[in-house]
Short mmCIF file of C-alpha atoms and ligand atoms in Angstrom, two decimals:
data_model
loop_
_atom_site.label_atom_id
_atom_site.label_comp_id
_atom_site.label_asym_id
_atom_site.label_seq_id
_atom_site.Cartn_x
_atom_site.Cartn_y
_atom_site.Cartn_z
CA MET A 147 -20.47 -22.91 -30.82
CA ASN A 148 -18.75 -22.91 -27.45
CA LYS A 149 -19.47 -19.91 -25.27
CA LEU A 150 -15.83 -18.74 -25.01
CA ALA A 151 -15.50 -18.40 -28.77
CA SER A 152 -18.77 -16.49 -29.17
CA PHE A 153 -17.67 -13.42 -27.18
CA GLU A 154 -16.80 -10.39 -29.27
CA LEU A 155 -15.29 -7.20 -27.93
CA SER A 156 -16.89 -4.26 -29.79
CA LEU A 157 -14.90 -1.09 -30.45
CA ASN A 158 -17.27 0.82 -28.19
CA ILE A 159 -16.74 -1.45 -25.15
CA PHE A 160 -12.99 -1.73 -25.83
CA GLU A 161 -12.88 2.09 -25.69
CA LYS A 162 -14.66 2.06 -22.32
CA LEU A 163 -12.42 -0.67 -20.90
CA ARG A 164 -9.25 1.05 -22.00
CA GLN A 165 -10.40 4.33 -20.48
CA LEU A 166 -11.09 2.47 -17.25
CA ILE A 167 -7.65 0.81 -17.05
CA HIS A 168 -6.05 4.16 -17.85
CA LYS A 169 -8.01 5.85 -15.09
CA LYS A 170 -7.27 3.12 -12.53
CA ALA A 171 -3.64 2.25 -13.33
CA GLY A 172 -2.31 4.82 -15.80
CA ILE A 173 -1.93 2.05 -18.40
CA SER A 174 -2.37 3.11 -22.05
CA MET A 175 -3.72 0.53 -24.47
CA SER A 176 -3.28 1.18 -28.20
CA ASP A 177 -5.94 0.15 -30.78
CA ALA A 178 -3.78 -2.90 -31.52
CA LYS A 179 -4.40 -4.22 -27.98
CA ARG A 180 -8.10 -4.95 -28.60
CA SER A 181 -7.64 -8.69 -29.14
CA LEU A 182 -5.21 -8.92 -26.22
CA VAL A 183 -7.79 -7.29 -23.92
CA ALA A 184 -10.53 -9.59 -25.26
CA GLY A 185 -8.34 -12.66 -24.70
CA ARG A 186 -7.27 -11.77 -21.18
CA LEU A 187 -10.82 -10.98 -20.00
CA ARG A 188 -12.64 -13.83 -21.76
CA LYS A 189 -12.32 -16.39 -18.97
CA ARG A 190 -13.69 -13.88 -16.44
CA LEU A 191 -16.87 -13.56 -18.50
CA VAL A 192 -17.34 -17.32 -18.30
CA ALA A 193 -16.47 -17.49 -14.59
CA LEU A 194 -19.02 -14.76 -13.86
CA ASN A 195 -21.57 -16.30 -16.23
CA LEU A 196 -21.90 -13.08 -18.22
CA ASP A 197 -23.19 -12.79 -21.77
CA GLY A 198 -20.58 -10.41 -23.17
CA TYR A 199 -17.97 -7.71 -22.59
CA ASP A 200 -20.63 -5.00 -22.22
CA ASP A 201 -22.06 -6.92 -19.24
CA TYR A 202 -18.56 -7.18 -17.83
CA PHE A 203 -18.04 -3.43 -18.15
CA HIS A 204 -21.28 -2.80 -16.21
CA TYR A 205 -20.22 -5.37 -13.62
CA LEU A 206 -16.97 -3.44 -13.15
CA LYS A 207 -18.84 -0.12 -12.83
CA LYS A 208 -21.01 -1.68 -10.11
CA ASP A 209 -17.85 -2.94 -8.42
CA GLU A 210 -16.61 0.66 -8.14
CA LEU A 211 -19.46 1.18 -5.65
CA ALA A 212 -19.82 -2.27 -4.13
CA GLY A 213 -16.11 -3.16 -3.92
CA THR A 214 -16.34 -6.90 -4.65
CA GLY A 215 -12.69 -7.03 -5.71
CA GLU A 216 -13.44 -7.34 -9.43
CA MET A 217 -11.62 -4.09 -10.24
CA GLN A 218 -8.43 -5.55 -8.77
CA ARG A 219 -8.94 -8.74 -10.82
CA PHE A 220 -9.42 -6.59 -13.95
CA ILE A 221 -6.13 -4.79 -13.17
CA ASP A 222 -4.35 -8.10 -12.48
CA LEU A 223 -5.52 -9.43 -15.85
CA LEU A 224 -4.54 -6.37 -17.87
CA THR A 225 -1.08 -5.75 -16.44
CA THR A 226 1.87 -7.20 -18.32
CA ASN A 227 4.33 -8.64 -15.84
CA GLU A 228 7.23 -9.61 -18.08
CA THR A 229 10.51 -9.35 -16.21
CA TRP A 230 13.78 -11.19 -15.64
CA PHE A 231 16.84 -11.00 -13.40
CA PHE A 232 19.26 -8.14 -14.15
CA ARG A 233 17.00 -7.06 -17.00
CA GLU A 234 18.52 -3.58 -17.36
CA GLU A 235 22.18 -4.58 -17.00
CA LYS A 236 23.51 -1.01 -17.04
CA HIS A 237 21.38 -0.05 -14.03
CA PHE A 238 22.93 -2.79 -11.93
CA LYS A 239 26.48 -1.82 -12.94
CA PHE A 240 25.64 1.75 -11.92
CA LEU A 241 24.18 0.60 -8.60
CA LYS A 242 27.28 -1.48 -7.87
CA LYS A 243 29.55 1.50 -8.63
CA GLN A 244 27.48 3.80 -6.40
CA THR A 245 27.48 1.46 -3.43
CA LYS A 246 30.82 -0.35 -3.46
CA ASP A 247 32.55 2.35 -1.37
CA CYS A 248 29.63 3.07 0.96
CA PRO A 249 30.58 2.89 4.65
CA VAL A 250 29.21 -0.34 6.18
CA SER A 251 27.02 1.73 8.51
CA GLN A 252 25.40 3.66 5.61
CA THR A 253 21.64 3.13 5.36
CA VAL A 254 20.51 2.58 1.78
CA ASN A 255 16.87 2.21 0.78
CA VAL A 256 15.83 1.25 -2.72
CA TRP A 257 12.32 1.33 -4.16
CA SER A 258 11.48 -0.96 -7.07
CA ALA A 259 8.28 0.80 -8.14
CA ALA A 260 6.85 -1.84 -10.50
CA SER A 261 8.47 -4.92 -9.04
CA SER A 262 6.36 -7.52 -10.86
CA SER A 263 7.23 -11.08 -9.72
CA GLY A 264 10.35 -9.92 -7.86
CA GLU A 265 13.23 -10.53 -10.28
CA GLU A 266 14.14 -6.82 -10.35
CA PRO A 267 14.21 -6.19 -6.56
CA TYR A 268 15.97 -9.53 -5.92
CA SER A 269 18.60 -8.52 -8.53
CA ILE A 270 19.04 -5.23 -6.65
CA ALA A 271 19.39 -7.20 -3.42
CA MET A 272 22.07 -9.48 -4.91
CA THR A 273 23.96 -6.41 -6.16
CA LEU A 274 23.84 -4.70 -2.75
CA ALA A 275 24.71 -7.91 -0.91
CA ASP A 276 27.82 -8.24 -3.11
CA SER A 277 28.87 -4.60 -2.83
CA MET A 278 27.91 -3.78 0.78
CA GLY A 279 27.53 -7.15 2.49
CA LEU A 280 24.39 -8.72 3.90
CA SER A 281 24.72 -7.19 7.35
CA SER A 282 24.82 -3.52 6.22
CA PRO A 283 21.59 -1.57 6.83
CA TRP A 284 20.23 -1.59 3.30
CA GLN A 285 16.70 -2.60 2.42
CA ILE A 286 14.47 -2.80 -0.57
CA LEU A 287 10.82 -2.00 -1.07
CA GLY A 288 9.09 -3.67 -4.02
CA THR A 289 5.67 -2.35 -5.00
CA ASP A 290 3.25 -3.27 -7.74
CA ILE A 291 -0.38 -2.63 -8.64
CA SER A 292 -1.06 -6.33 -9.24
CA THR A 293 -1.86 -8.22 -6.04
CA GLU A 294 -1.55 -11.54 -7.86
CA ILE A 295 2.01 -10.91 -9.05
CA LEU A 296 3.01 -9.67 -5.58
CA THR A 297 2.15 -13.11 -4.20
CA THR A 298 4.78 -14.62 -6.52
CA ALA A 299 7.30 -11.92 -5.60
CA ARG A 300 6.86 -12.54 -1.87
CA LYS A 301 7.46 -16.26 -2.30
CA GLY A 302 10.80 -15.70 -4.10
CA ILE A 303 10.57 -19.14 -5.71
CA TYR A 304 11.27 -19.50 -9.42
CA MET A 305 11.06 -22.33 -11.88
CA LYS A 306 14.60 -23.22 -13.01
CA SER A 307 13.62 -23.48 -16.69
CA LYS A 308 12.10 -19.99 -16.64
CA ILE A 309 14.95 -18.17 -14.86
CA LYS A 310 16.61 -15.72 -17.23
CA GLY A 311 19.57 -13.37 -16.75
CA LEU A 312 20.99 -14.89 -13.56
CA SER A 313 24.60 -16.13 -13.62
CA THR A 314 25.52 -19.52 -12.15
CA PRO A 315 27.73 -17.96 -9.42
CA LEU A 316 24.82 -15.74 -8.27
CA LYS A 317 22.43 -18.69 -8.33
CA ARG A 318 24.85 -20.68 -6.17
CA LYS A 319 25.32 -17.79 -3.75
CA TYR A 320 21.77 -16.50 -3.35
CA MET A 321 19.43 -19.34 -4.27
CA LEU A 322 18.60 -22.72 -2.80
CA ASN A 323 17.87 -25.83 -4.82
CA GLY A 324 14.45 -27.33 -4.31
CA VAL A 325 14.31 -30.97 -3.31
CA ARG A 326 11.98 -33.87 -4.12
CA THR A 327 8.73 -32.44 -5.56
CA ASP A 328 10.36 -28.98 -5.70
CA GLU A 329 13.45 -30.04 -7.64
CA ASP A 330 12.45 -27.89 -10.62
CA TYR A 331 12.58 -24.72 -8.51
CA LEU A 332 15.12 -22.38 -6.95
CA ALA A 333 14.32 -20.25 -3.89
CA ILE A 334 15.91 -16.99 -2.75
CA VAL A 335 17.99 -17.60 0.38
CA PRO A 336 16.28 -16.37 3.59
CA GLU A 337 19.21 -14.01 4.50
CA LEU A 338 18.59 -12.07 1.28
CA LYS A 339 14.82 -12.38 1.35
CA LYS A 340 14.53 -10.70 4.72
CA LYS A 341 16.04 -7.51 3.24
CA LEU A 342 12.95 -7.02 1.06
CA GLN A 343 9.35 -6.04 1.62
CA PHE A 344 6.61 -6.22 -0.99
CA LYS A 345 3.58 -3.91 -0.85
CA HIS A 346 0.64 -3.09 -3.03
CA PHE A 347 0.97 0.41 -4.49
CA ASN A 348 -0.39 2.24 -7.51
CA SER A 349 2.43 4.37 -8.97
CA ALA A 350 -0.07 6.26 -11.11
CA LYS A 351 -1.37 7.94 -7.97
CA THR A 352 0.77 10.81 -6.75
CA GLY A 353 2.98 10.57 -3.69
CA GLU A 354 5.13 7.86 -2.20
CA PRO A 355 3.93 4.69 -0.46
CA LYS A 356 3.16 5.34 3.19
CA TYR A 357 5.49 2.47 4.16
CA PHE A 358 8.40 4.76 3.32
CA ASP A 359 8.06 6.56 6.64
CA LYS A 360 8.76 3.33 8.44
CA LEU A 361 11.72 2.48 6.27
CA THR A 362 13.85 5.53 7.19
CA ALA A 363 14.91 9.03 6.07
CA LYS A 364 14.00 9.92 2.49
CA ASN A 365 17.41 11.35 1.60
CA ASN A 366 18.92 7.89 1.78
CA PHE A 367 17.01 6.69 -1.26
CA LEU A 368 18.97 5.92 -4.37
C1 LIG B 476 6.83 -5.20 -17.58
S1 LIG B 476 6.75 -5.32 -15.80
C2 LIG B 476 8.32 -4.63 -15.37
C3 LIG B 476 8.95 -5.27 -14.16
C4 LIG B 476 10.34 -4.76 -13.77
N1 LIG B 476 10.29 -3.39 -13.29
C5 LIG B 476 11.34 -4.91 -14.89
O1 LIG B 476 11.70 -3.89 -15.49
O2 LIG B 476 11.78 -6.02 -15.17
C6 LIG B 476 5.62 -3.97 -15.45
C7 LIG B 476 4.99 -4.05 -14.07
O3 LIG B 476 4.39 -2.78 -13.78
C8 LIG B 476 3.23 -3.00 -13.01
N2 LIG B 476 2.38 -1.80 -13.08
C9 LIG B 476 1.67 -1.34 -14.15
N3 LIG B 476 1.00 -0.22 -13.80
C10 LIG B 476 1.30 0.04 -12.50
C11 LIG B 476 0.93 1.06 -11.58
N4 LIG B 476 0.08 2.03 -11.94
N5 LIG B 476 1.42 1.02 -10.32
C12 LIG B 476 2.27 0.01 -9.96
N6 LIG B 476 2.65 -0.98 -10.77
C13 LIG B 476 2.19 -0.97 -12.04
C14 LIG B 476 2.64 -4.24 -13.62
O4 LIG B 476 1.75 -4.90 -12.72
C15 LIG B 476 3.89 -5.07 -13.95
O5 LIG B 476 4.18 -6.00 -12.92
#
C-alpha cells in the first residue's frame, strides 16, 4: 500500500489537533472535519517523513519551543481561504453610500481583518476609488493569519477563469490584461494597488495590529 493511503487520523489525535488550531487561530473544527483535517495534513507527514498523525502532533509541540515554522504551515493548511470579489454585495453598497459624499480631503482607513487572497480588500478599494477618487487619502489594511495566502494577496494577480463577482466595467477600469505567458491572468492596476497594505495578523488575539498607529487616527476607521 502506498504510504499516503496508510495514514489514519485517530479520534484522539484529531481532538488534540483541533484543540491546537483553536488555541492558535480561534478556528473551531466540528467532528465532521476529521477527514478534511486528515486530507490537508497528509502531504506534510510525507514531506517530513513521519509515520503518522501522532508523530506530526509531537513535531508541532516541539515546534512551539524550537520555532521551525511548522506551526505557521499547520495554520496555513487548516485555514479555509474561499473568497471572491464583492462577496457580500450589501456591504459594498453600504460602503459606497457612506463614502460618496465624503469631502475629498477626508482620510478614510479600512481594515479587512481576514483578507484571504485579497479579493475583499481590492473590492473595497474599487468601491472607494469610484466613490472618492484615487487621489483622496483613503487606504486599506488587509490582514490574515495565513502567510501563504498573503503572498497571493500582495501580488494582486488573478487567473481569469477563477475570477468571480467582478463586473466587466470594473475589470476594465481596475485590472490589466496579462500578455504572452500571462494571458490567462488579470492584475490589479498599480494606482489601486498602492492604496493597500497586507500584513500578517491573528485576529483571535486581542487588540489591533500595531501597523494601525502608522496608518492614522483611529476615529477615521469605518
Ligand atoms: C473564508 S476566508 C474569508 C475571506 C474574506 N473576508 C471574504 O469574506 O471573502 C477566511 C479567512 O480568514 C482567515 N483567518 C482564519 N482565522 C484567522 C485569524 N485568527 N486571524 C486572521 N485571519 C484568520 C483565513 O486564513 C482565511 O483567509
